[in-house]
Short mmCIF file of C-alpha atoms in Angstrom, two decimals:
data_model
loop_
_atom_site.label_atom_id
_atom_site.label_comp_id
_atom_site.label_asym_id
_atom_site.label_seq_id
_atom_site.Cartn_x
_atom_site.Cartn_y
_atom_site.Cartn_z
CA UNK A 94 148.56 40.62 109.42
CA UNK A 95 148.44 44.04 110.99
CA UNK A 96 149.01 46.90 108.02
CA UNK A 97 152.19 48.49 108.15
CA UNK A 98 152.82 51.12 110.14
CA UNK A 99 153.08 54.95 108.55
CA UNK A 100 156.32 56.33 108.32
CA UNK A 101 155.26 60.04 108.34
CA UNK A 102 154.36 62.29 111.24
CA UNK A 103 150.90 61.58 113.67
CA UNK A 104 148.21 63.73 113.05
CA UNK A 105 146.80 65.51 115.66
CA UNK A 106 143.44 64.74 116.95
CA UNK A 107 140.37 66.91 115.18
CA UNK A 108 138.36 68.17 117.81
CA UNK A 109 134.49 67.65 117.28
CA UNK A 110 133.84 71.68 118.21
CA UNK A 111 136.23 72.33 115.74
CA UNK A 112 133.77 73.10 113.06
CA UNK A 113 132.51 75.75 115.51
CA UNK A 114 135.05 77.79 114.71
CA UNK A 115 136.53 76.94 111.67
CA UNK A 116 132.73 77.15 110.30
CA UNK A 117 132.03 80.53 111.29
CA UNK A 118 135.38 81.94 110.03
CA UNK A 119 135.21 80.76 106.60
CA UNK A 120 131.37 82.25 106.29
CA UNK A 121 132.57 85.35 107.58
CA UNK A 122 135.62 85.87 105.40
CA UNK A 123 133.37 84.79 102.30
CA UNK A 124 130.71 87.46 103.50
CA UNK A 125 133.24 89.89 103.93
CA UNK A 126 134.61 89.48 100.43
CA UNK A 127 131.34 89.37 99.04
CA UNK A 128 130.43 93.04 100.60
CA UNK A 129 133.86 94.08 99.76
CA UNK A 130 132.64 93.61 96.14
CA UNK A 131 129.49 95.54 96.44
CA UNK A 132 131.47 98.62 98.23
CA UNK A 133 133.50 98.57 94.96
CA UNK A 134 130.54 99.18 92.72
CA UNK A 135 129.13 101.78 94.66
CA UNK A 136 132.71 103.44 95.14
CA UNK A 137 132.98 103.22 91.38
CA UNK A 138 129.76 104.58 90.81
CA UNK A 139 130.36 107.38 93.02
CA UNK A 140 133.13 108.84 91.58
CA UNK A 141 131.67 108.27 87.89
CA UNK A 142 128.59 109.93 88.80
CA UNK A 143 129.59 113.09 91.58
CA UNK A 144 132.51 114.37 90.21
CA UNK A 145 132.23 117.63 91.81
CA UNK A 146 131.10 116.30 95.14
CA UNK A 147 133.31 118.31 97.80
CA UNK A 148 136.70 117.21 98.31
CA UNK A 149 135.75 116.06 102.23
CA UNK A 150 133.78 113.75 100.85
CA UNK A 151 135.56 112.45 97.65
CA UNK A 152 138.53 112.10 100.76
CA UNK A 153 135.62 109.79 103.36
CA UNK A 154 135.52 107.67 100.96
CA UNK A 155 138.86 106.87 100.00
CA UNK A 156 139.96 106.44 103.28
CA UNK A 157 136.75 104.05 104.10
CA UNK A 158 137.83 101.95 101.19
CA UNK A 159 141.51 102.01 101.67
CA UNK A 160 140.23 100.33 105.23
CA UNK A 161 138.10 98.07 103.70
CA UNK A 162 140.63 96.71 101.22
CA UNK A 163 143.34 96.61 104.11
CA UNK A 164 140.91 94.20 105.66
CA UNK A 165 140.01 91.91 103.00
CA UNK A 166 143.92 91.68 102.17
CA UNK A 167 144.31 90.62 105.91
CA UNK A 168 141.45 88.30 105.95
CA UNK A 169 143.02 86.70 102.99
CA UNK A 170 146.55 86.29 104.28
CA UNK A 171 145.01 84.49 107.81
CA UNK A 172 142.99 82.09 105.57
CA UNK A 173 146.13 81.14 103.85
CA UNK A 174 147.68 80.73 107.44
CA UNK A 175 144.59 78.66 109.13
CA UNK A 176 143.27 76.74 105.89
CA UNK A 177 146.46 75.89 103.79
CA UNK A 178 149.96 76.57 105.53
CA UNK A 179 147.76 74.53 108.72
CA UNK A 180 146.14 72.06 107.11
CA UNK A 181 145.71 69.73 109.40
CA UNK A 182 146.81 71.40 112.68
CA UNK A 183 143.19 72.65 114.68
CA UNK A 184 145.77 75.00 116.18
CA UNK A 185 146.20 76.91 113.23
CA UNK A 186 142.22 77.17 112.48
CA UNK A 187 141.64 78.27 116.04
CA UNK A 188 144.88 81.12 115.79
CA UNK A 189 143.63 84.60 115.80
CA UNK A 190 146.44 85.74 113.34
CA UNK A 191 145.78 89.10 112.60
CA UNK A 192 141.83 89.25 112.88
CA UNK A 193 142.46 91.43 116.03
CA UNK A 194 143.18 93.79 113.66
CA UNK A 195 140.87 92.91 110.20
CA UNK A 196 138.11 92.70 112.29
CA UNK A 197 137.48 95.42 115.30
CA UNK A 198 140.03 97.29 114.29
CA UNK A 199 139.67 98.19 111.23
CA UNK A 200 135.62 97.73 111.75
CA UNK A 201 135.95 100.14 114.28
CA UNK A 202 137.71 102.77 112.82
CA UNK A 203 134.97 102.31 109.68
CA UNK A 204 131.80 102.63 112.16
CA UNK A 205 133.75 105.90 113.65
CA UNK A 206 134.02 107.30 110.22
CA UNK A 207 130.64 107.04 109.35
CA UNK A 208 129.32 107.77 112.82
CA UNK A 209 130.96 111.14 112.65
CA UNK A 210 129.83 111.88 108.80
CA UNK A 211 126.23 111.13 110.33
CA UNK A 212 127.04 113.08 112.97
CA UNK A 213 128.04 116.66 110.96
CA UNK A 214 125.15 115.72 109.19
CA UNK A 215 122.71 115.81 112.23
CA UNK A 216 123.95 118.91 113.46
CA UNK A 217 123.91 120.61 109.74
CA UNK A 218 119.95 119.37 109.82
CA UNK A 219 119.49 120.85 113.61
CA UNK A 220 121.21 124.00 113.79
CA UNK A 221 121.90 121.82 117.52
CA UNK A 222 124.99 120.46 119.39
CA UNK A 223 123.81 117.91 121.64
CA UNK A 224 122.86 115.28 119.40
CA UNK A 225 125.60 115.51 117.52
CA UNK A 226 128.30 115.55 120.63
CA UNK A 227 126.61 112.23 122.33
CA UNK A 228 127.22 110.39 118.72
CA UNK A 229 130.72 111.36 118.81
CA UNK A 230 131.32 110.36 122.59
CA UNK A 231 129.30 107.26 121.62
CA UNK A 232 131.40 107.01 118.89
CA UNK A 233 134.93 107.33 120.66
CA UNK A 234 133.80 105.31 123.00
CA UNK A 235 133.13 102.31 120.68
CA UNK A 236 136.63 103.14 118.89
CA UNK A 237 138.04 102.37 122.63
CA UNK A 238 135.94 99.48 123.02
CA UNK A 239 137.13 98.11 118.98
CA UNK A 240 140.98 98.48 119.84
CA UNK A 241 140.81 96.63 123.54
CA UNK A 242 139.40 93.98 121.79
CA UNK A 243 141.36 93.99 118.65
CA UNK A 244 144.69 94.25 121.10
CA UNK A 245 143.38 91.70 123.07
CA UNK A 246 142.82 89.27 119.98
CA UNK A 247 146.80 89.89 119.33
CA UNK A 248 147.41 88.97 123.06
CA UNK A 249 145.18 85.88 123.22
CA UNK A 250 146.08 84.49 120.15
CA UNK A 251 143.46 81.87 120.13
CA UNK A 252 139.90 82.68 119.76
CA UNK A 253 139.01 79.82 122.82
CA UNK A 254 141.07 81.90 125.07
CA UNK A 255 139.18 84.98 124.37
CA UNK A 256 137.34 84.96 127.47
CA UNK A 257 138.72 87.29 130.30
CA UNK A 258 136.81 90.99 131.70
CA UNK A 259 139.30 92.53 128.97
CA UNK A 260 137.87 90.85 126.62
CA UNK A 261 134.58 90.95 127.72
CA UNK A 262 134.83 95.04 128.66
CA UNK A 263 136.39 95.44 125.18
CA UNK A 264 133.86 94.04 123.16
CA UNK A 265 130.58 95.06 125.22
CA UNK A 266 131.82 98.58 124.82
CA UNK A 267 132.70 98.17 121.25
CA UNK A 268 129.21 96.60 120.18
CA UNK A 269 126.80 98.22 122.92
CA UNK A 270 128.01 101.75 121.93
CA UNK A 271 128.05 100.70 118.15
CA UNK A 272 124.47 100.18 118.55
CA UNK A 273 123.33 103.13 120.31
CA UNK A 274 125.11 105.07 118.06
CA UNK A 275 123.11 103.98 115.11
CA UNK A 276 119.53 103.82 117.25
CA UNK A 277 120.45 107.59 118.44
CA UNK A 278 121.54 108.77 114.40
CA UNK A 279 118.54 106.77 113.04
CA UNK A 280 116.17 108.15 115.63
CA UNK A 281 117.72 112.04 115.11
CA UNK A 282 117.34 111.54 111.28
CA UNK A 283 113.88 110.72 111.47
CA UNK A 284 112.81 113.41 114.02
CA UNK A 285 114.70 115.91 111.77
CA UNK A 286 114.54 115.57 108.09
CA UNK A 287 110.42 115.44 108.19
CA UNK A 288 110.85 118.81 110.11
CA UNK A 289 112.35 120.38 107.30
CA UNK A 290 110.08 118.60 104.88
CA UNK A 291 107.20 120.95 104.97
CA UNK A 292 106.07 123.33 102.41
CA UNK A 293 107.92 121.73 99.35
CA UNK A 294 106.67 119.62 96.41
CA UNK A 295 105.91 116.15 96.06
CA UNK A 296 109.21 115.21 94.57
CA UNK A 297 111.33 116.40 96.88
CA UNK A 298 108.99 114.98 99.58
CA UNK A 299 109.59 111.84 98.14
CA UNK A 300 113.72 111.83 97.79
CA UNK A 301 113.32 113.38 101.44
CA UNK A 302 111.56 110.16 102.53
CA UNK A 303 113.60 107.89 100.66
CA UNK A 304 116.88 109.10 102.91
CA UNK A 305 114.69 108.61 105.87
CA UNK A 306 113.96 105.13 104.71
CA UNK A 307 117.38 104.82 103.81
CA UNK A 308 119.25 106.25 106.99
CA UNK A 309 116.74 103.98 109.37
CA UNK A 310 117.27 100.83 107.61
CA UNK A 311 120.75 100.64 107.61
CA UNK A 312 120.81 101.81 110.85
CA UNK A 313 118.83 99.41 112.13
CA UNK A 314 120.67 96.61 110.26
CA UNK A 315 124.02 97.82 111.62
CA UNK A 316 122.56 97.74 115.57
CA UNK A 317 121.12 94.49 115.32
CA UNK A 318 124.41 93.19 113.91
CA UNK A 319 126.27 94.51 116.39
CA UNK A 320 123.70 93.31 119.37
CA UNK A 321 123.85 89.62 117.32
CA UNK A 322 127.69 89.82 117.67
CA UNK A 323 127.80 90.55 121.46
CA UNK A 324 125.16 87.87 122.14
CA UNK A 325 126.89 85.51 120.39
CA UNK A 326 129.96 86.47 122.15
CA UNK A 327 128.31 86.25 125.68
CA UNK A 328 126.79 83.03 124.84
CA UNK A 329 128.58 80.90 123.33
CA UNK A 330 132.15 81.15 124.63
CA UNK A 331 135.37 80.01 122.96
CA UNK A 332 133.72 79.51 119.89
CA UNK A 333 133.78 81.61 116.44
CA UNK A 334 130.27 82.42 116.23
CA UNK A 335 130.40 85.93 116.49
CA UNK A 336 133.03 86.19 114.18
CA UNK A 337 131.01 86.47 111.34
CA UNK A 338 129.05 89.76 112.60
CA UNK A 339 132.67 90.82 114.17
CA UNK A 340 133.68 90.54 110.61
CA UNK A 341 131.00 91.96 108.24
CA UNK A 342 130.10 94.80 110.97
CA UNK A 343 132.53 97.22 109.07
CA UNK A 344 131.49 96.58 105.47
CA UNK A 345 128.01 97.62 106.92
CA UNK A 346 128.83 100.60 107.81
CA UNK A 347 130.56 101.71 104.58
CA UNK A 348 127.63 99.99 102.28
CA UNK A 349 125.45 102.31 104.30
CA UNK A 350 127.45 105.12 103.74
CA UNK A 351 127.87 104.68 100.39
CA UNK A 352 123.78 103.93 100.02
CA UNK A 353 123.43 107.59 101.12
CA UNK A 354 125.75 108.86 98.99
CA UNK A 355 124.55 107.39 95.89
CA UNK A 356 120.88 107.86 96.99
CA UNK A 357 121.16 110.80 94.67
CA UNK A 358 121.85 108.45 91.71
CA UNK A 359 118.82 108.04 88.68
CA UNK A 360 118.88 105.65 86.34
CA UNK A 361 116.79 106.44 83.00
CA UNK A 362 116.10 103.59 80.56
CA UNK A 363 115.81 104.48 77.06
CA UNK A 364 115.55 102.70 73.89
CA UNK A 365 118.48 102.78 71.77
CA UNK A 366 119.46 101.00 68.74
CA UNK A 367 123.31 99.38 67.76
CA UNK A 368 124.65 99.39 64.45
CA UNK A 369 128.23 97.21 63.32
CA UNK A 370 129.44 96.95 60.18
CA UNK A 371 130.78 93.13 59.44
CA UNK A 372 134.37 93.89 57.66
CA UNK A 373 134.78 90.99 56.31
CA UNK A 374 131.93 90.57 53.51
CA UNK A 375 131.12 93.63 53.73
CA UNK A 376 127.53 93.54 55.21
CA UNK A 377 126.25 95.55 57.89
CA UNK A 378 124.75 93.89 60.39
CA UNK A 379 122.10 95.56 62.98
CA UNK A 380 121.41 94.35 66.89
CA UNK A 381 118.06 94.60 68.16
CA UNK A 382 116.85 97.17 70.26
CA UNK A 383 118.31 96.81 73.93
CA UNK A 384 117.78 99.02 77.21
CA UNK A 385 120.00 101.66 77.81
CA UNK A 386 120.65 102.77 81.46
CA UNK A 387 122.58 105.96 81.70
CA UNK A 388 123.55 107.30 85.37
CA UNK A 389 121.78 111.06 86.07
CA UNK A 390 124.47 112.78 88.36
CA UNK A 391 122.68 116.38 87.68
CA UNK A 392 122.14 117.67 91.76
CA UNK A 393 119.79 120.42 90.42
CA UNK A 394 117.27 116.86 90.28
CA UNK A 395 117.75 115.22 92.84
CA UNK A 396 119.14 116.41 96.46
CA UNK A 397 120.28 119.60 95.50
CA UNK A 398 116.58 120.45 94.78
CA UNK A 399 116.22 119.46 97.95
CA UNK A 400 118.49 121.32 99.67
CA UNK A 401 117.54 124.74 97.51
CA UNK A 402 113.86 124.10 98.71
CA UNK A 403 114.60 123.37 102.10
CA UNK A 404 116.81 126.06 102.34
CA UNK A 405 113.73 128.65 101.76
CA UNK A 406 112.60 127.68 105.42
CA UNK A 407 115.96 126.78 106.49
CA UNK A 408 118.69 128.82 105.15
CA UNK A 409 121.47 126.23 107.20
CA UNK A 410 120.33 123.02 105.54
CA UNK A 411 123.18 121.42 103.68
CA UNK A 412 121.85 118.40 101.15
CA UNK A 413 122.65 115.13 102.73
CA UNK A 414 124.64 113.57 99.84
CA UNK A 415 127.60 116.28 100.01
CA UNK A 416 127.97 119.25 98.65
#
């Protein structure tokens, strides 16, 4: 006897490339939340430690976190949309939603942020223009490039249909000109920072090489990202595999900026002993020793020495870290 036949409404057919989408997206939402967490520390610490950082700065990175949560807010609200409200429907996992804004959007507007702190930086460092001007035409251009993609994504409205010279154009100039922007700032940094590092003591050598270190690294890691993400894009089309660079691209770039920032942060361990008193027999009770860290903001030790130093060669050298 043949079972009875279901009263509710068919099911639509699960595509096997399904999970090369829906895969993707849910690793780069999850990644993106995850960095969103570490920004938070590092904003926190930030403001705990550099109180008196100047109010350009203490303003950089407001706005780069006010981004950043605008994005994870959106990323939640489209997982909602593909994952729950469209359970079921591949429709709804493939939907763009709003990711043409969470992610080049708002990821461009991030990278163009810290492109152009990098770029005040380089020309503070130089005492030269024409470094500085090609990373902001580099970076404009890759602003351009982030919202012709990110208006495309509201056009398309499904990530398989993302596949026309717009959207091509749009995101080659958005990720090619993301990463030439970082190779060009991590190159600059490195030719100029060890310029200014002669003549001054082994410390400040040190904290001078450790922002070199720092400034090429995430550099580098920010390029490659991008490059990932356009390869991805070119070769594997009308799939979500370069979502999940599209989508943690921007928390890069304001980890990174936030690394420099707190690059000025020392943490001294100390020992340090607890005492309680036990109200209710009257004992005292006593913890054991434990390790203490307490955050060193003072900018006389660490780039502020620097920057006096430096400044005995160079009188235009501003520190790195802000003030």
């Amino acid at each position: 006897m043949p079972p009875p036949a279901s009263s509710g409404p068919a099911s639509a057919p699960v595509p096997p490339s399904l999970v090369k989408i829906a895969g993707p997206i849910l690793v780069a939402d999850i990644l993106a939340w995850g960095l969103y967490g570490v920004l938070a520390v590092q904003v926190y610490i930030y403001f705990l430690a550099f109180p008196r950082d100047r109010t350009a700065s203490k303003w950089l990175v407001v706005i780069v976190f006010l981004l950043e949560t605008a994005q994870v807010i959106v990323i939640a609200r489209d997982m909602f949309e593909s994952f729950a409200k469209g359970f079921g429907h591949p429709d709804a996992i493939t939907a763009l939603n709003l990711s043409g804004f969470s992610a080049p959007i708002i990821a461009g507007t991030v990278g163009f942020l810290v492109q152009l702190f990098y770029a005040y930086r380089i020309k503070v460092l130089s005492d030269r223009h024409i470094v500085p001007l090609i990373i902001c035409f580099l970076a404009v251009v890759q602003l351009v490039g982030a919202f012709i993609s990110g208006i495309r994504g509201f056009i398309g409205k499904d990530v398989r249909f993302l596949n026309t010279i717009t959207d091509r154009v749009g995101h080659g100039l958005f990720n090619a000109t993301s990463a030439a922007c970082d190779i060009v700032i991590a190159v600059a940094m490195s030719y100029y920072l060890p310029k200014l590092d002669s003549g001054v003591r082994a410390s400040t050598h040190a904290r001078v090489r450790r922002i070199i270190r720092l400034v090429v690294g995430t550099g580098s890691l920010t390029a490659a990202v991008a490059i990932i993400d356009q390869i991805l894009f070119e070769a594997f089309p009308g799939t979500g595999y370069f979502l999940t660079p599209a989508f943690v691209i921007g928390k890069l770039y304001s980890n990174s900026m936030m690394v420099i920032f707190n690059s000025r942060v020392e943490f001294n361990s100390e020992k340090d002993e607890t005492t309680i008193n036990v109200s209710n027999n009257s004992q005292s009770g006593r913890y054991p020793q434990r390790n203490v860290y307490h955050i060193s903001s003072s900018g006389d030790e660490t780039l502020r020495g620097v920057e006096s130093e430096i400044r005995s060669g160079k009188k235009d050298f501003i520190e790195l870290g802000n003030r």
